[in-house]
């Protein structure tokens, strides 16, 4: 079975699990800031926890925070759990990013922040975003914080500018399905040292040091990932996931998209062992992104256009967290490829304003809704995706 994604883990990450790693979190912060052109970076246990911490630390309460309707639901949870309200914006049909014209129309006197997500690795127009923030601030007289959500888009560029290097803050996340992993974990990056220091102090006051047991469990978790994603075993992993409920505890409980909640350890700091894995991954990230770009371009040329399939665009500066195609009948396509030992991803299967707990907000986002029903994504993490294109050719 070809997995829908596979973390790029090698010997060095394995070795990092068995070292002491003292001080690794501080070093990961430093190296991460350097790699992504920030003046400083502050590590957190999850991306969502980092976002939550930011809103709290800068004192946002009862504010409206603008975000895309089609993104990871935990972003909306971070807004809600920090005592603020998400305002959902529909996306653009061609790159899945938030429609910036709708953002302009939605800014009002309650707007205090905008989260701009570079969805599936497609860079959002940063120049336009900055202009929107400036005009909104001038019109309503409030500071509007600009957070770039780079969780899908490590290293993407807009007009040659690295994303995440403008606005007030950028957020990254590192679970095993992200472009690089630190087991779990999240990071905020800053261009302003004072703001970074404020967040670091705020975190140090509130976030507890994790215990030994957790650091052992996290090591075991990553070891199980090595095993589960082994080519010879992945068929069984897939079966356990799809046909039995044995793995639900690991694969589903972490997400729980239907409920506004955070994992119980969201107020514990990133572990040194996680940062140590992250440091190794950071050295690989250029080659990880190169593989994704190469495969996206290969699909673009060689994946046969089937009737009523909508293909994604190849875009300058994109880093392709997912290669997303829209198909009329998702279940049927996923089953068809599963029979050929190819797992397709089904991300993101929801439009956030349709999730329980957010429905009362009554914001209709038709493009996000349609996308949530029809998107599948093709594996990008293999060295060679020609087999997948060949399998697609054989189907009638
Ligand atoms: C993964 C992700 C997050 C949050 O990351 P966690 O570490 O899972 O909390 C936020 N935004 C986007 C777009 C993501 O993909």
Short mmCIF file of C-alpha atoms and ligand atoms in Angstrom, two decimals:
data_model
loop_
_atom_site.label_atom_id
_atom_site.label_comp_id
_atom_site.label_asym_id
_atom_site.label_seq_id
_atom_site.Cartn_x
_atom_site.Cartn_y
_atom_site.Cartn_z
CA UNK A 1 0.00 0.00 0.00
CA UNK A 2 1.34 3.45 -0.93
CA UNK A 3 0.49 5.74 2.01
CA UNK A 4 -1.26 9.05 1.46
CA UNK A 5 1.68 10.68 3.23
CA UNK A 6 4.79 9.45 4.96
CA UNK A 7 7.01 11.45 7.27
CA UNK A 8 10.60 11.61 5.97
CA UNK A 9 12.33 9.97 8.93
CA UNK A 10 15.81 8.52 8.83
CA UNK A 11 18.57 7.28 11.05
CA UNK A 12 19.37 10.70 12.55
CA UNK A 13 15.86 11.21 13.93
CA UNK A 14 15.98 7.69 15.31
CA UNK A 15 19.31 8.38 17.03
CA UNK A 16 17.93 11.64 18.48
CA UNK A 17 15.38 9.61 20.45
CA UNK A 18 18.17 8.02 22.48
CA UNK A 19 20.21 11.10 23.40
CA UNK A 20 19.82 13.42 26.38
CA UNK A 21 19.01 16.45 24.18
CA UNK A 22 19.40 18.99 27.00
CA UNK A 23 18.74 22.50 25.67
CA UNK A 24 17.34 21.22 22.37
CA UNK A 25 14.19 23.39 22.55
CA UNK A 26 16.23 26.62 22.77
CA UNK A 27 18.44 25.44 19.94
CA UNK A 28 15.44 24.45 17.78
CA UNK A 29 13.98 27.93 18.32
CA UNK A 30 17.25 29.55 17.22
CA UNK A 31 17.77 27.38 14.17
CA UNK A 32 14.12 27.65 13.15
CA UNK A 33 14.21 31.45 13.35
CA UNK A 34 17.34 31.44 11.21
CA UNK A 35 15.89 29.04 8.61
CA UNK A 36 12.68 31.05 8.21
CA UNK A 37 14.21 34.53 8.44
CA UNK A 38 12.71 35.59 11.75
CA UNK A 39 14.39 37.54 14.55
CA UNK A 40 13.12 35.00 17.09
CA UNK A 41 10.97 31.90 17.45
CA UNK A 42 9.09 30.51 20.47
CA UNK A 43 8.19 26.80 20.72
CA UNK A 44 4.89 25.34 21.94
CA UNK A 45 3.45 21.83 22.39
CA UNK A 46 1.05 22.21 19.42
CA UNK A 47 0.38 24.75 16.70
CA UNK A 48 -3.09 25.43 18.11
CA UNK A 49 -1.64 26.01 21.57
CA UNK A 50 0.77 28.55 20.07
CA UNK A 51 -2.12 30.42 18.43
CA UNK A 52 -4.13 30.33 21.64
CA UNK A 53 -1.12 31.67 23.59
CA UNK A 54 -0.65 34.53 21.13
CA UNK A 55 -4.23 35.79 21.40
CA UNK A 56 -4.06 35.62 25.18
CA UNK A 57 -0.64 37.21 25.50
CA UNK A 58 -1.54 40.24 23.40
CA UNK A 59 -4.76 40.64 25.37
CA UNK A 60 -7.45 39.78 22.82
CA UNK A 61 -10.87 39.11 24.38
CA UNK A 62 -14.37 39.14 22.88
CA UNK A 63 -12.83 40.16 19.59
CA UNK A 64 -13.59 39.02 16.09
CA UNK A 65 -10.77 37.16 14.39
CA UNK A 66 -10.97 36.66 10.65
CA UNK A 67 -9.94 33.25 9.31
CA UNK A 68 -10.65 30.99 6.32
CA UNK A 69 -13.70 28.69 6.44
CA UNK A 70 -11.65 25.91 4.88
CA UNK A 71 -8.64 25.07 7.04
CA UNK A 72 -7.76 22.93 10.04
CA UNK A 73 -10.66 23.21 12.51
CA UNK A 74 -8.27 23.56 15.45
CA UNK A 75 -7.54 27.13 14.34
CA UNK A 76 -11.17 28.04 15.05
CA UNK A 77 -10.89 26.17 18.37
CA UNK A 78 -7.85 28.27 19.34
CA UNK A 79 -9.85 31.44 18.68
CA UNK A 80 -12.92 30.24 20.58
CA UNK A 81 -11.02 28.82 23.55
CA UNK A 82 -9.12 32.09 23.95
CA UNK A 83 -12.46 33.87 24.42
CA UNK A 84 -12.76 35.32 20.93
CA UNK A 85 -15.02 34.75 17.91
CA UNK A 86 -13.95 33.39 14.53
CA UNK A 87 -15.32 35.13 11.48
CA UNK A 88 -15.20 32.70 8.60
CA UNK A 89 -14.31 33.78 5.09
CA UNK A 90 -14.94 31.74 1.96
CA UNK A 91 -12.00 30.62 -0.13
CA UNK A 92 -10.93 31.14 -3.74
CA UNK A 93 -11.65 28.34 -6.13
CA UNK A 94 -8.20 28.31 -7.73
CA UNK A 95 -5.84 28.15 -4.74
CA UNK A 96 -8.04 27.34 -1.71
CA UNK A 97 -6.86 30.49 0.04
CA UNK A 98 -9.12 32.96 1.80
CA UNK A 99 -10.80 35.37 -0.62
CA UNK A 100 -9.20 38.70 0.23
CA UNK A 101 -12.04 40.75 -1.27
CA UNK A 102 -14.39 39.10 1.23
CA UNK A 103 -11.91 39.92 4.00
CA UNK A 104 -12.13 43.61 3.10
CA UNK A 105 -15.93 43.44 3.25
CA UNK A 106 -15.88 41.64 6.63
CA UNK A 107 -13.59 43.92 8.62
CA UNK A 108 -15.58 45.87 11.18
CA UNK A 109 -15.12 47.67 14.49
CA UNK A 110 -14.76 44.33 16.34
CA UNK A 111 -12.01 42.94 14.11
CA UNK A 112 -8.74 42.61 16.03
CA UNK A 113 -6.85 39.95 14.12
CA UNK A 114 -6.62 38.16 10.77
CA UNK A 115 -5.25 34.66 10.35
CA UNK A 116 -4.07 34.19 6.79
CA UNK A 117 -3.44 30.55 5.92
CA UNK A 118 -1.27 29.54 3.00
CA UNK A 119 -3.50 26.56 2.35
CA UNK A 120 -2.03 23.37 0.84
CA UNK A 121 1.22 25.31 0.41
CA UNK A 122 -0.17 28.02 -1.89
CA UNK A 123 1.18 31.42 -0.91
CA UNK A 124 -1.45 33.98 -0.03
CA UNK A 125 -0.97 37.46 -1.55
CA UNK A 126 0.96 39.05 1.31
CA UNK A 127 1.20 42.51 -0.27
CA UNK A 128 -2.56 42.75 -0.55
CA UNK A 129 -3.01 41.43 2.98
CA UNK A 130 -0.74 44.07 4.47
CA UNK A 131 -2.61 46.75 2.59
CA UNK A 132 -5.95 45.42 3.89
CA UNK A 133 -4.67 45.51 7.47
CA UNK A 134 -3.38 49.08 7.06
CA UNK A 135 -6.69 50.30 5.65
CA UNK A 136 -8.70 48.46 8.31
CA UNK A 137 -6.63 49.96 11.10
CA UNK A 138 -6.94 53.44 9.66
CA UNK A 139 -10.70 53.10 9.22
CA UNK A 140 -11.57 51.73 12.67
CA UNK A 141 -8.68 53.00 14.78
CA UNK A 142 -7.81 49.56 16.24
CA UNK A 143 -4.68 47.50 15.99
CA UNK A 144 -5.38 44.49 13.72
CA UNK A 145 -2.92 41.68 14.40
CA UNK A 146 -1.80 39.76 11.33
CA UNK A 147 -0.96 36.10 11.91
CA UNK A 148 0.30 34.07 8.97
CA UNK A 149 -0.58 30.39 9.33
CA UNK A 150 2.32 28.62 7.60
CA UNK A 151 1.50 25.09 8.82
CA UNK A 152 0.94 23.89 5.22
CA UNK A 153 3.53 26.08 3.60
CA UNK A 154 7.00 25.93 5.16
CA UNK A 155 9.35 27.79 2.83
CA UNK A 156 6.73 29.01 0.36
CA UNK A 157 7.34 32.39 -1.28
CA UNK A 158 5.07 35.14 -2.58
CA UNK A 159 6.69 37.17 -5.37
CA UNK A 160 10.05 35.97 -4.12
CA UNK A 161 9.35 36.97 -0.50
CA UNK A 162 9.42 34.18 2.07
CA UNK A 163 5.97 33.81 3.62
CA UNK A 164 5.73 34.34 7.36
CA UNK A 165 8.25 37.17 7.38
CA UNK A 166 5.72 39.97 7.49
CA UNK A 167 2.78 40.79 9.69
CA UNK A 168 3.09 40.37 13.46
CA UNK A 169 3.55 36.64 13.86
CA UNK A 170 3.67 33.38 11.92
CA UNK A 171 2.64 29.94 13.17
CA UNK A 172 4.05 26.54 12.21
CA UNK A 173 3.10 23.03 13.38
CA UNK A 174 5.07 19.79 13.44
CA UNK A 175 2.89 16.73 13.88
CA UNK A 176 3.88 13.80 11.67
CA UNK A 177 1.59 14.82 8.80
CA UNK A 178 3.22 18.25 8.40
CA UNK A 179 6.08 19.12 6.04
CA UNK A 180 8.62 18.57 8.79
CA UNK A 181 7.94 16.96 12.14
CA UNK A 182 9.06 17.25 15.74
CA UNK A 183 6.70 14.40 16.79
CA UNK A 184 4.21 17.04 17.92
CA UNK A 185 4.87 20.71 18.49
CA UNK A 186 4.28 24.20 17.20
CA UNK A 187 6.24 27.40 16.74
CA UNK A 188 5.57 31.12 16.58
CA UNK A 189 8.06 33.27 14.67
CA UNK A 190 8.46 37.00 15.04
CA UNK A 191 10.03 39.99 13.32
CA UNK A 192 9.80 42.06 16.49
CA UNK A 193 12.06 41.06 19.39
CA UNK A 194 9.91 42.77 22.03
CA UNK A 195 6.81 40.82 21.01
CA UNK A 196 8.78 37.55 20.90
CA UNK A 197 10.14 38.14 24.38
CA UNK A 198 6.63 38.87 25.63
CA UNK A 199 5.38 35.54 24.25
CA UNK A 200 8.37 33.65 25.66
CA UNK A 201 7.78 35.09 29.14
CA UNK A 202 4.09 34.41 28.91
CA UNK A 203 4.75 30.79 27.94
CA UNK A 204 7.38 30.32 30.63
CA UNK A 205 4.96 31.52 33.29
CA UNK A 206 2.04 29.37 32.23
CA UNK A 207 3.38 26.23 30.51
CA UNK A 208 4.54 23.34 32.69
CA UNK A 209 7.54 21.11 32.16
CA UNK A 210 6.33 17.73 30.89
CA UNK A 211 7.12 14.67 32.98
CA UNK A 212 9.40 11.73 32.14
CA UNK A 213 6.50 9.45 31.28
CA UNK A 214 5.37 11.78 28.51
CA UNK A 215 8.86 11.95 27.06
CA UNK A 216 8.96 8.13 26.98
CA UNK A 217 5.52 7.90 25.37
CA UNK A 218 6.47 10.43 22.71
CA UNK A 219 9.56 8.35 21.86
CA UNK A 220 7.43 5.21 21.61
CA UNK A 221 4.95 7.05 19.46
CA UNK A 222 7.64 8.02 16.95
CA UNK A 223 9.07 4.51 16.96
CA UNK A 224 5.59 3.18 16.16
CA UNK A 225 5.44 5.64 13.26
CA UNK A 226 8.64 4.14 11.80
CA UNK A 227 6.98 0.75 11.97
CA UNK A 228 3.49 1.73 10.83
CA UNK A 229 4.80 3.52 7.72
CA UNK A 230 7.19 0.78 6.69
CA UNK A 231 6.22 -0.24 3.12
CA UNK A 232 5.84 -3.88 4.03
CA UNK A 233 3.57 -3.08 6.94
CA UNK A 234 1.59 -0.12 5.71
CA UNK A 235 -1.12 -2.35 4.21
CA UNK A 236 -1.84 -3.56 7.71
CA UNK A 237 -1.75 -0.03 9.14
CA UNK A 238 -4.25 0.99 6.49
CA UNK A 239 -6.47 -1.97 7.29
CA UNK A 240 -6.38 -1.23 11.01
CA UNK A 241 -7.32 2.36 10.32
CA UNK A 242 -10.04 1.80 7.78
CA UNK A 243 -11.55 -1.53 8.72
CA UNK A 244 -11.21 -1.68 12.48
CA UNK A 245 -11.48 0.82 15.29
CA UNK A 246 -8.26 -0.23 17.02
CA UNK A 247 -6.28 2.84 15.99
CA UNK A 248 -9.03 5.39 16.58
CA UNK A 249 -7.58 6.30 19.90
CA UNK A 250 -4.42 7.49 18.15
CA UNK A 251 -5.67 8.78 14.83
CA UNK A 252 -9.04 10.29 15.74
CA UNK A 253 -9.06 11.38 19.38
CA UNK A 254 -6.26 13.85 18.69
CA UNK A 255 -8.42 15.68 16.21
CA UNK A 256 -12.07 15.33 17.27
CA UNK A 257 -13.29 17.75 14.67
CA UNK A 258 -16.84 17.76 15.97
CA UNK A 259 -15.98 19.17 19.35
CA UNK A 260 -14.37 22.44 20.40
CA UNK A 261 -11.59 21.14 22.59
CA UNK A 262 -7.80 20.96 22.99
CA UNK A 263 -5.60 17.97 23.92
CA UNK A 264 -5.20 17.72 27.72
CA UNK A 265 -1.47 18.53 27.58
CA UNK A 266 -1.80 21.76 25.61
CA UNK A 267 -0.26 23.71 28.50
CA UNK A 268 2.91 21.64 28.67
CA UNK A 269 6.09 22.77 26.94
CA UNK A 270 7.62 21.21 23.88
CA UNK A 271 9.89 18.32 24.91
CA UNK A 272 13.63 18.39 24.27
CA UNK A 273 13.35 15.10 22.41
CA UNK A 274 10.73 16.63 20.11
CA UNK A 275 12.98 19.61 19.43
CA UNK A 276 15.90 17.27 18.77
CA UNK A 277 13.88 15.49 16.07
CA UNK A 278 12.80 18.89 14.74
CA UNK A 279 16.44 20.00 14.46
CA UNK A 280 17.28 17.01 12.27
CA UNK A 281 14.18 17.62 10.16
CA UNK A 282 15.13 21.24 9.69
CA UNK A 283 18.29 20.09 7.91
CA UNK A 284 16.16 18.01 5.56
CA UNK A 285 13.52 20.55 4.80
CA UNK A 286 15.01 21.87 1.54
CA UNK A 287 15.08 18.38 0.07
CA UNK A 288 11.62 17.55 1.45
CA UNK A 289 10.19 20.59 -0.30
CA UNK A 290 12.11 19.83 -3.51
CA UNK A 291 10.53 16.35 -3.62
CA UNK A 292 7.05 17.79 -3.14
CA UNK A 293 7.54 20.35 -5.89
CA UNK A 294 8.92 17.76 -8.27
CA UNK A 295 5.99 15.41 -7.64
CA UNK A 296 3.35 18.14 -7.96
CA UNK A 297 4.83 19.09 -11.33
CA UNK A 298 4.94 15.44 -12.37
CA UNK A 299 1.25 15.00 -11.54
CA UNK A 300 0.45 18.17 -13.40
CA UNK A 301 2.04 16.75 -16.54
CA UNK A 302 1.24 13.05 -16.21
CA UNK A 303 -1.87 12.48 -14.11
CA UNK A 304 -4.53 11.91 -16.74
CA UNK A 305 -7.31 14.50 -16.73
CA UNK A 306 -10.49 12.56 -16.13
CA UNK A 307 -13.91 13.88 -16.87
CA UNK A 308 -15.11 16.32 -14.20
CA UNK A 309 -11.87 16.22 -12.26
CA UNK A 310 -10.66 19.64 -11.25
CA UNK A 311 -6.88 19.85 -11.02
CA UNK A 312 -4.89 22.13 -8.73
CA UNK A 313 -2.73 24.81 -10.11
CA UNK A 314 1.04 24.79 -10.29
CA UNK A 315 2.06 27.99 -8.66
CA UNK A 316 5.36 29.85 -8.29
CA UNK A 317 6.62 29.64 -4.75
CA UNK A 318 4.13 26.96 -3.58
CA UNK A 319 5.43 24.13 -1.40
CA UNK A 320 2.49 21.68 -1.74
CA UNK A 321 1.54 20.21 1.59
CA UNK A 322 -1.13 18.39 -0.47
CA UNK A 323 -1.78 17.80 -4.17
CA UNK A 324 -5.51 18.34 -4.22
CA UNK A 325 -7.89 17.23 -6.96
CA UNK A 326 -11.67 17.67 -6.86
CA UNK A 327 -13.65 14.67 -8.03
CA UNK A 328 -17.42 14.17 -8.38
CA UNK A 329 -17.61 11.09 -6.13
CA UNK A 330 -14.86 11.06 -3.53
CA UNK A 331 -15.68 7.72 -1.90
CA UNK A 332 -15.72 5.96 -5.22
CA UNK A 333 -12.35 7.40 -6.29
CA UNK A 334 -10.74 6.62 -2.94
CA UNK A 335 -12.00 3.01 -3.12
CA UNK A 336 -10.89 2.63 -6.70
CA UNK A 337 -7.31 3.60 -5.82
CA UNK A 338 -7.32 1.60 -2.59
CA UNK A 339 -7.96 -1.51 -4.69
CA UNK A 340 -4.72 -0.69 -6.51
CA UNK A 341 -2.86 -0.33 -3.22
CA UNK A 342 -2.77 3.45 -3.33
CA UNK A 343 -4.18 5.44 -0.45
CA UNK A 344 -5.59 8.84 -1.31
CA UNK A 345 -6.03 11.50 1.35
CA UNK A 346 -9.36 13.13 2.12
CA UNK A 347 -8.30 16.40 3.61
CA UNK A 348 -10.09 18.69 4.57
CA UNK A 349 -13.53 17.04 4.81
CA UNK A 350 -15.36 19.85 6.53
CA UNK A 351 -16.27 23.48 6.11
CA UNK A 352 -15.80 24.91 9.60
CA UNK A 353 -19.04 26.94 9.74
CA UNK A 354 -20.87 23.61 9.20
CA UNK A 355 -19.28 21.98 12.27
CA UNK A 356 -21.35 21.72 15.46
CA UNK A 357 -20.51 24.60 17.72
CA UNK A 358 -19.86 26.99 14.84
CA UNK A 359 -23.15 26.66 12.99
CA UNK A 360 -24.84 29.43 14.92
CA UNK A 361 -22.51 31.90 13.23
CA UNK A 362 -24.55 31.53 10.03
CA UNK A 363 -21.88 32.45 7.56
CA UNK A 364 -22.36 30.69 4.25
CA UNK A 365 -19.23 29.74 2.41
CA UNK A 366 -20.29 27.87 -0.73
CA UNK A 367 -16.82 27.30 -2.21
CA UNK A 368 -15.46 25.96 1.08
CA UNK A 369 -18.53 23.71 1.36
CA UNK A 370 -18.08 22.30 -2.14
CA UNK A 371 -14.35 21.78 -1.55
CA UNK A 372 -15.04 19.92 1.69
CA UNK A 373 -17.13 17.37 -0.23
CA UNK A 374 -15.03 16.82 -3.34
CA UNK A 375 -11.32 17.09 -2.51
CA UNK A 376 -8.92 14.18 -2.51
CA UNK A 377 -5.16 14.40 -2.38
CA UNK A 378 -2.47 12.34 -4.01
CA UNK A 379 0.69 11.10 -2.26
CA UNK A 380 3.55 13.60 -2.51
CA UNK A 381 6.19 12.14 -0.21
CA UNK A 382 7.42 9.28 -2.43
CA UNK A 383 10.51 9.63 -4.58
CA UNK A 384 8.61 8.47 -7.63
CA UNK A 385 4.90 8.98 -8.30
CA UNK A 386 4.87 7.54 -11.83
CA UNK A 387 3.27 4.33 -10.51
CA UNK A 388 0.30 6.34 -9.31
CA UNK A 389 -0.12 8.06 -12.67
CA UNK A 390 0.11 4.66 -14.38
CA UNK A 391 -2.60 3.25 -12.10
CA UNK A 392 -4.79 6.20 -13.03
CA UNK A 393 -4.16 5.56 -16.74
CA UNK A 394 -5.37 1.99 -16.44
CA UNK A 395 -8.74 2.93 -15.03
CA UNK A 396 -11.60 3.57 -17.37
C1 LIG B 1 -1.84 21.43 11.66
C2 LIG B 1 -2.36 22.80 11.51
C3 LIG B 1 -2.52 23.66 12.60
C4 LIG B 1 -2.34 23.31 14.06
O1 LIG B 1 -1.40 22.42 14.37
P1 LIG B 1 -1.52 21.44 15.65
O2 LIG B 1 -0.09 21.23 16.00
O3 LIG B 1 -2.19 20.21 15.16
O4 LIG B 1 -2.28 22.13 16.71
C5 LIG B 1 -2.96 24.96 12.34
N1 LIG B 1 -3.24 25.37 11.09
C6 LIG B 1 -3.12 24.56 10.01
C7 LIG B 1 -3.43 25.09 8.66
C8 LIG B 1 -2.68 23.24 10.19
O5 LIG B 1 -2.59 22.45 9.12
#
